[in-house]
Amino acid sequence: MVGYGLFVYLFLKFKNTQPAVPYFVIIAAGTILAQFVSVPMLSMEDTELKLALPIPHFDSPLTIVYMLGFAVMLAMIDVIEQVMSNAAIEKIDPLKRKCNSNNSLLAIWIANMGSSFFGGMTNLDGLAKSTTNRLAGAYTKFSVLIIGSVVTFFTFNTHALEYLPKFALAVIMIFSGWKMIEGLVHVTHHGPYAMILAILCGVLVFKVGIFEGLLIAMAVHGIVHYMVYVNIEKMPGSVIIKRYIDDIKRHGSDVS
């Protein structure tokens, strides 16, 4: 709690000039404190990197069907989550730049294909990481190179993470999570319906997962609009569906 209080104080003091200061201070202070006080530390299992062809072994023909099904499902989830993350990142970017989803998907595809040769699993660039970077003042493309270098270093030197206490990482994660929740305040400008839908979406994502939660929230939103158009504006169902498709083509990810 003391560490979190110090972090928030430094963030409020330096957020307009040097927003990275609280992050460096909490990590450095936590590492030094851990040398004198016994606190829970990060622990990483050092797994040997082995290069191997990603050739599956099938126990039965049914396994092939399952594999293809999961491959298609993961591909769809990756694309949908990546595009949605890009739309959200555009809104929090202080420089108001546009995300190129094709470039993002190409990078993720290369990363996932490469990791499969080392037994890795599919992954995405995350909105939480983008929020942390923005709060810490990492705005330019060069910052991405620095972050990648740090991740690469710890990938091959996992033992170095054992010097970092868990509370220092928890402070950063709690703060980033709170700032993301705080973003719901901006939704209130769109009215009570948008706020209720955003809260419902957040609860669903927490309970059933980001992909399923988003799909359910979108389905609820579509049903509500369908009922309003049919019962209030007396629009035929085919016209409603055509209107929705036209909106997707016209506005892309920013469908209202």
Short mmCIF file of C-alpha atoms in Angstrom, two decimals:
data_model
loop_
_atom_site.label_atom_id
_atom_site.label_comp_id
_atom_site.label_asym_id
_atom_site.label_seq_id
_atom_site.Cartn_x
_atom_site.Cartn_y
_atom_site.Cartn_z
CA MET A 1 0.00 0.00 0.00
CA VAL A 2 2.90 2.34 0.75
CA GLY A 3 4.39 1.50 -2.64
CA TYR A 4 1.08 2.17 -4.38
CA GLY A 5 0.70 5.51 -2.56
CA LEU A 6 4.23 6.50 -3.62
CA PHE A 7 3.51 5.46 -7.20
CA VAL A 8 0.27 7.49 -7.42
CA TYR A 9 1.96 10.54 -5.84
CA LEU A 10 4.82 10.44 -8.34
CA PHE A 11 2.44 9.86 -11.24
CA LEU A 12 0.34 12.90 -10.36
CA LYS A 13 3.50 14.97 -9.94
CA PHE A 14 5.27 13.94 -13.15
CA LYS A 15 2.45 12.81 -15.48
CA ASN A 16 2.75 15.95 -17.64
CA THR A 17 6.56 16.06 -17.77
CA GLN A 18 8.19 12.68 -17.05
CA PRO A 19 5.42 10.06 -16.71
CA ALA A 20 7.92 7.19 -16.68
CA VAL A 21 9.44 8.34 -13.35
CA PRO A 22 7.00 6.46 -11.05
CA TYR A 23 7.53 3.21 -12.99
CA PHE A 24 11.32 3.37 -12.69
CA VAL A 25 11.14 4.43 -9.06
CA ILE A 26 8.77 1.64 -7.94
CA ILE A 27 10.83 -1.02 -9.75
CA ALA A 28 14.17 0.29 -8.48
CA ALA A 29 12.90 0.89 -4.94
CA GLY A 30 11.25 -2.54 -4.84
CA THR A 31 14.42 -4.27 -6.04
CA ILE A 32 16.56 -2.47 -3.44
CA LEU A 33 14.04 -3.04 -0.62
CA ALA A 34 13.92 -6.76 -1.42
CA GLN A 35 17.64 -7.00 -0.57
CA PHE A 36 16.91 -6.02 3.04
CA VAL A 37 13.31 -7.12 3.65
CA SER A 38 11.85 -10.54 2.92
CA VAL A 39 9.03 -10.08 0.40
CA PRO A 40 7.48 -12.42 -2.21
CA MET A 41 9.59 -12.38 -5.37
CA LEU A 42 8.82 -13.27 -8.96
CA SER A 43 9.77 -16.80 -9.91
CA MET A 44 10.18 -18.04 -13.46
CA GLU A 45 10.66 -21.58 -14.65
CA ASP A 46 13.71 -21.56 -16.91
CA THR A 47 12.61 -23.77 -19.80
CA GLU A 48 15.18 -24.72 -22.40
CA LEU A 49 14.43 -23.43 -25.89
CA LYS A 50 14.26 -26.35 -28.32
CA LEU A 51 13.77 -25.96 -32.05
CA ALA A 52 11.41 -28.59 -33.48
CA LEU A 53 9.08 -28.89 -36.43
CA PRO A 54 5.46 -28.27 -35.35
CA ILE A 55 4.19 -31.59 -36.68
CA PRO A 56 1.17 -32.88 -34.73
CA HIS A 57 0.63 -36.51 -33.80
CA PHE A 58 -2.88 -37.81 -34.40
CA ASP A 59 -4.41 -40.52 -32.24
CA SER A 60 -7.50 -40.79 -34.44
CA PRO A 61 -9.09 -39.15 -37.51
CA LEU A 62 -11.41 -37.26 -35.16
CA THR A 63 -8.37 -35.47 -33.72
CA ILE A 64 -7.69 -33.99 -37.17
CA VAL A 65 -11.21 -32.53 -37.23
CA TYR A 66 -10.73 -31.05 -33.75
CA MET A 67 -7.37 -29.58 -34.78
CA LEU A 68 -8.79 -27.90 -37.88
CA GLY A 69 -11.75 -26.59 -35.91
CA PHE A 70 -9.59 -25.09 -33.19
CA ALA A 71 -7.22 -23.62 -35.80
CA VAL A 72 -10.12 -21.83 -37.52
CA MET A 73 -11.54 -20.68 -34.17
CA LEU A 74 -8.19 -19.29 -32.96
CA ALA A 75 -7.62 -17.54 -36.29
CA MET A 76 -11.03 -15.84 -36.05
CA ILE A 77 -10.48 -14.87 -32.42
CA ASP A 78 -7.04 -13.46 -33.18
CA VAL A 79 -8.31 -11.34 -36.07
CA ILE A 80 -11.40 -10.04 -34.23
CA GLU A 81 -9.52 -9.26 -30.99
CA GLN A 82 -6.67 -7.58 -32.88
CA VAL A 83 -8.96 -5.33 -34.92
CA MET A 84 -11.00 -4.43 -31.84
CA SER A 85 -7.83 -3.70 -29.86
CA ASN A 86 -6.61 -1.43 -32.66
CA ALA A 87 -9.91 0.48 -32.62
CA ALA A 88 -9.58 0.98 -28.86
CA ILE A 89 -5.88 1.92 -29.11
CA GLU A 90 -6.73 4.62 -31.66
CA LYS A 91 -9.04 6.22 -29.10
CA ILE A 92 -6.42 6.31 -26.30
CA ASP A 93 -3.51 7.40 -28.52
CA PRO A 94 -2.57 10.97 -27.45
CA LEU A 95 -1.16 11.63 -30.95
CA LYS A 96 -4.43 10.47 -32.60
CA ARG A 97 -2.73 8.16 -35.08
CA LYS A 98 -4.49 5.49 -37.12
CA CYS A 99 -3.69 1.81 -36.59
CA ASN A 100 -2.93 -0.30 -39.65
CA SER A 101 -4.68 -3.58 -38.85
CA ASN A 102 -3.05 -5.32 -41.83
CA ASN A 103 0.41 -4.57 -40.43
CA SER A 104 -0.65 -5.69 -36.95
CA LEU A 105 -2.08 -8.96 -38.23
CA LEU A 106 1.01 -9.61 -40.37
CA ALA A 107 3.29 -9.09 -37.34
CA ILE A 108 1.15 -11.36 -35.15
CA TRP A 109 1.05 -14.00 -37.88
CA ILE A 110 4.85 -14.01 -38.19
CA ALA A 111 5.26 -14.14 -34.39
CA ASN A 112 2.79 -16.99 -33.96
CA MET A 113 4.25 -18.98 -36.85
CA GLY A 114 7.76 -18.52 -35.46
CA SER A 115 6.79 -19.43 -31.89
CA SER A 116 5.20 -22.69 -33.05
CA PHE A 117 8.70 -23.98 -33.88
CA PHE A 118 9.57 -23.60 -30.17
CA GLY A 119 6.34 -24.99 -28.72
CA GLY A 120 4.76 -21.55 -28.31
CA MET A 121 1.07 -20.65 -28.30
CA THR A 122 -0.91 -17.99 -30.14
CA ASN A 123 -0.70 -14.46 -28.78
CA LEU A 124 -1.83 -10.89 -29.49
CA ASP A 125 -0.59 -7.42 -28.73
CA GLY A 126 -2.74 -6.33 -25.81
CA LEU A 127 -4.80 -3.29 -24.95
CA ALA A 128 -3.56 -3.48 -21.34
CA LYS A 129 0.06 -3.19 -22.50
CA SER A 130 -0.86 -0.28 -24.77
CA THR A 131 -2.54 1.48 -21.84
CA THR A 132 0.54 0.97 -19.65
CA ASN A 133 2.83 2.28 -22.39
CA ARG A 134 0.67 5.37 -22.93
CA LEU A 135 0.55 6.16 -19.20
CA ALA A 136 4.33 5.75 -18.98
CA GLY A 137 4.89 8.17 -21.87
CA ALA A 138 5.90 5.62 -24.53
CA TYR A 139 4.34 7.22 -27.63
CA THR A 140 6.77 6.70 -30.54
CA LYS A 141 7.70 3.68 -32.64
CA PHE A 142 11.19 3.78 -31.12
CA SER A 143 9.66 2.98 -27.72
CA VAL A 144 8.31 -0.26 -29.20
CA LEU A 145 11.87 -1.20 -30.18
CA ILE A 146 13.06 -0.52 -26.63
CA ILE A 147 10.23 -2.61 -25.15
CA GLY A 148 11.01 -5.44 -27.56
CA SER A 149 14.68 -5.34 -26.55
CA VAL A 150 13.76 -5.55 -22.86
CA VAL A 151 11.40 -8.48 -23.48
CA THR A 152 14.09 -10.24 -25.54
CA PHE A 153 16.65 -9.77 -22.74
CA PHE A 154 14.40 -11.30 -20.10
CA THR A 155 13.40 -14.12 -22.47
CA PHE A 156 17.00 -15.34 -22.47
CA ASN A 157 17.75 -14.22 -18.90
CA THR A 158 14.68 -15.25 -16.92
CA HIS A 159 16.70 -15.47 -13.69
CA ALA A 160 17.02 -11.66 -13.73
CA LEU A 161 13.27 -11.37 -13.03
CA GLU A 162 13.78 -13.06 -9.66
CA TYR A 163 15.22 -9.78 -8.33
CA LEU A 164 11.86 -8.05 -8.83
CA PRO A 165 9.36 -8.27 -5.92
CA LYS A 166 5.77 -9.11 -6.75
CA PHE A 167 4.38 -6.00 -5.06
CA ALA A 168 6.21 -3.70 -7.50
CA LEU A 169 4.62 -5.44 -10.47
CA ALA A 170 1.25 -5.54 -8.67
CA VAL A 171 1.34 -1.76 -8.19
CA ILE A 172 1.79 -1.20 -11.92
CA MET A 173 -0.88 -3.73 -12.88
CA ILE A 174 -3.46 -2.36 -10.42
CA PHE A 175 -2.82 1.20 -11.56
CA SER A 176 -3.12 0.30 -15.26
CA GLY A 177 -6.29 -1.69 -14.57
CA TRP A 178 -7.82 1.21 -12.68
CA LYS A 179 -7.03 3.66 -15.49
CA MET A 180 -8.74 1.33 -17.97
CA ILE A 181 -11.83 1.09 -15.74
CA GLU A 182 -11.75 4.86 -15.30
CA GLY A 183 -12.15 5.15 -19.06
CA LEU A 184 -15.79 4.14 -18.60
CA VAL A 185 -16.42 7.72 -17.46
CA HIS A 186 -16.14 8.87 -21.08
CA VAL A 187 -18.92 6.44 -22.07
CA THR A 188 -21.39 8.44 -19.95
CA HIS A 189 -21.26 11.19 -22.60
CA HIS A 190 -23.07 8.80 -24.96
CA GLY A 191 -26.01 8.30 -22.59
CA PRO A 192 -27.26 5.72 -20.06
CA TYR A 193 -27.79 2.97 -22.67
CA ALA A 194 -24.14 3.08 -23.77
CA MET A 195 -23.01 3.05 -20.13
CA ILE A 196 -25.18 0.05 -19.24
CA LEU A 197 -23.99 -1.82 -22.35
CA ALA A 198 -20.34 -1.05 -21.49
CA ILE A 199 -20.76 -2.34 -17.93
CA LEU A 200 -22.54 -5.47 -19.20
CA CYS A 201 -19.74 -6.07 -21.71
CA GLY A 202 -17.10 -5.68 -18.97
CA VAL A 203 -18.87 -8.16 -16.67
CA LEU A 204 -19.29 -10.68 -19.51
CA VAL A 205 -15.64 -10.39 -20.56
CA PHE A 206 -14.60 -10.97 -16.93
CA LYS A 207 -16.90 -13.99 -16.53
CA VAL A 208 -16.74 -15.83 -19.86
CA GLY A 209 -13.75 -14.37 -21.75
CA ILE A 210 -13.07 -11.45 -24.07
CA PHE A 211 -14.22 -13.14 -27.30
CA GLU A 212 -17.43 -14.65 -25.92
CA GLY A 213 -18.19 -11.54 -23.85
CA LEU A 214 -17.85 -9.20 -26.81
CA LEU A 215 -20.00 -11.43 -29.02
CA ILE A 216 -22.76 -11.61 -26.39
CA ALA A 217 -22.67 -7.83 -25.84
CA MET A 218 -22.84 -7.24 -29.61
CA ALA A 219 -25.76 -9.68 -29.88
CA VAL A 220 -27.64 -7.89 -27.08
CA HIS A 221 -26.96 -4.54 -28.76
CA GLY A 222 -28.21 -5.89 -32.10
CA ILE A 223 -31.37 -7.38 -30.56
CA VAL A 224 -32.20 -4.11 -28.77
CA HIS A 225 -31.80 -2.09 -31.98
CA TYR A 226 -33.76 -4.66 -33.97
CA MET A 227 -36.69 -4.48 -31.53
CA VAL A 228 -36.63 -0.66 -31.53
CA TYR A 229 -36.59 -0.47 -35.34
CA VAL A 230 -39.36 -3.08 -35.73
CA ASN A 231 -41.74 -1.87 -33.00
CA ILE A 232 -41.09 1.89 -32.98
CA GLU A 233 -39.99 2.79 -36.50
CA LYS A 234 -41.92 -0.09 -38.15
CA MET A 235 -38.99 -1.08 -40.36
CA PRO A 236 -38.96 -4.50 -42.10
CA GLY A 237 -36.34 -6.97 -40.89
CA SER A 238 -34.56 -7.10 -44.26
CA VAL A 239 -34.16 -3.31 -44.27
CA ILE A 240 -32.70 -3.37 -40.74
CA ILE A 241 -30.12 -6.01 -41.66
CA LYS A 242 -29.17 -4.17 -44.87
CA ARG A 243 -28.81 -0.93 -42.91
CA TYR A 244 -26.52 -2.61 -40.38
CA ILE A 245 -24.33 -4.10 -43.14
CA ASP A 246 -24.10 -0.70 -44.84
CA ASP A 247 -23.02 0.85 -41.52
CA ILE A 248 -20.24 -1.74 -41.18
CA LYS A 249 -19.00 -1.00 -44.70
CA ARG A 250 -19.17 2.78 -44.12
CA HIS A 251 -17.79 3.09 -40.60
CA GLY A 252 -15.70 -0.07 -40.18
CA SER A 253 -14.98 -0.73 -36.49
CA ASP A 254 -16.75 2.45 -35.34
CA VAL A 255 -20.31 1.15 -35.80
CA SER A 256 -22.78 3.03 -33.60
#
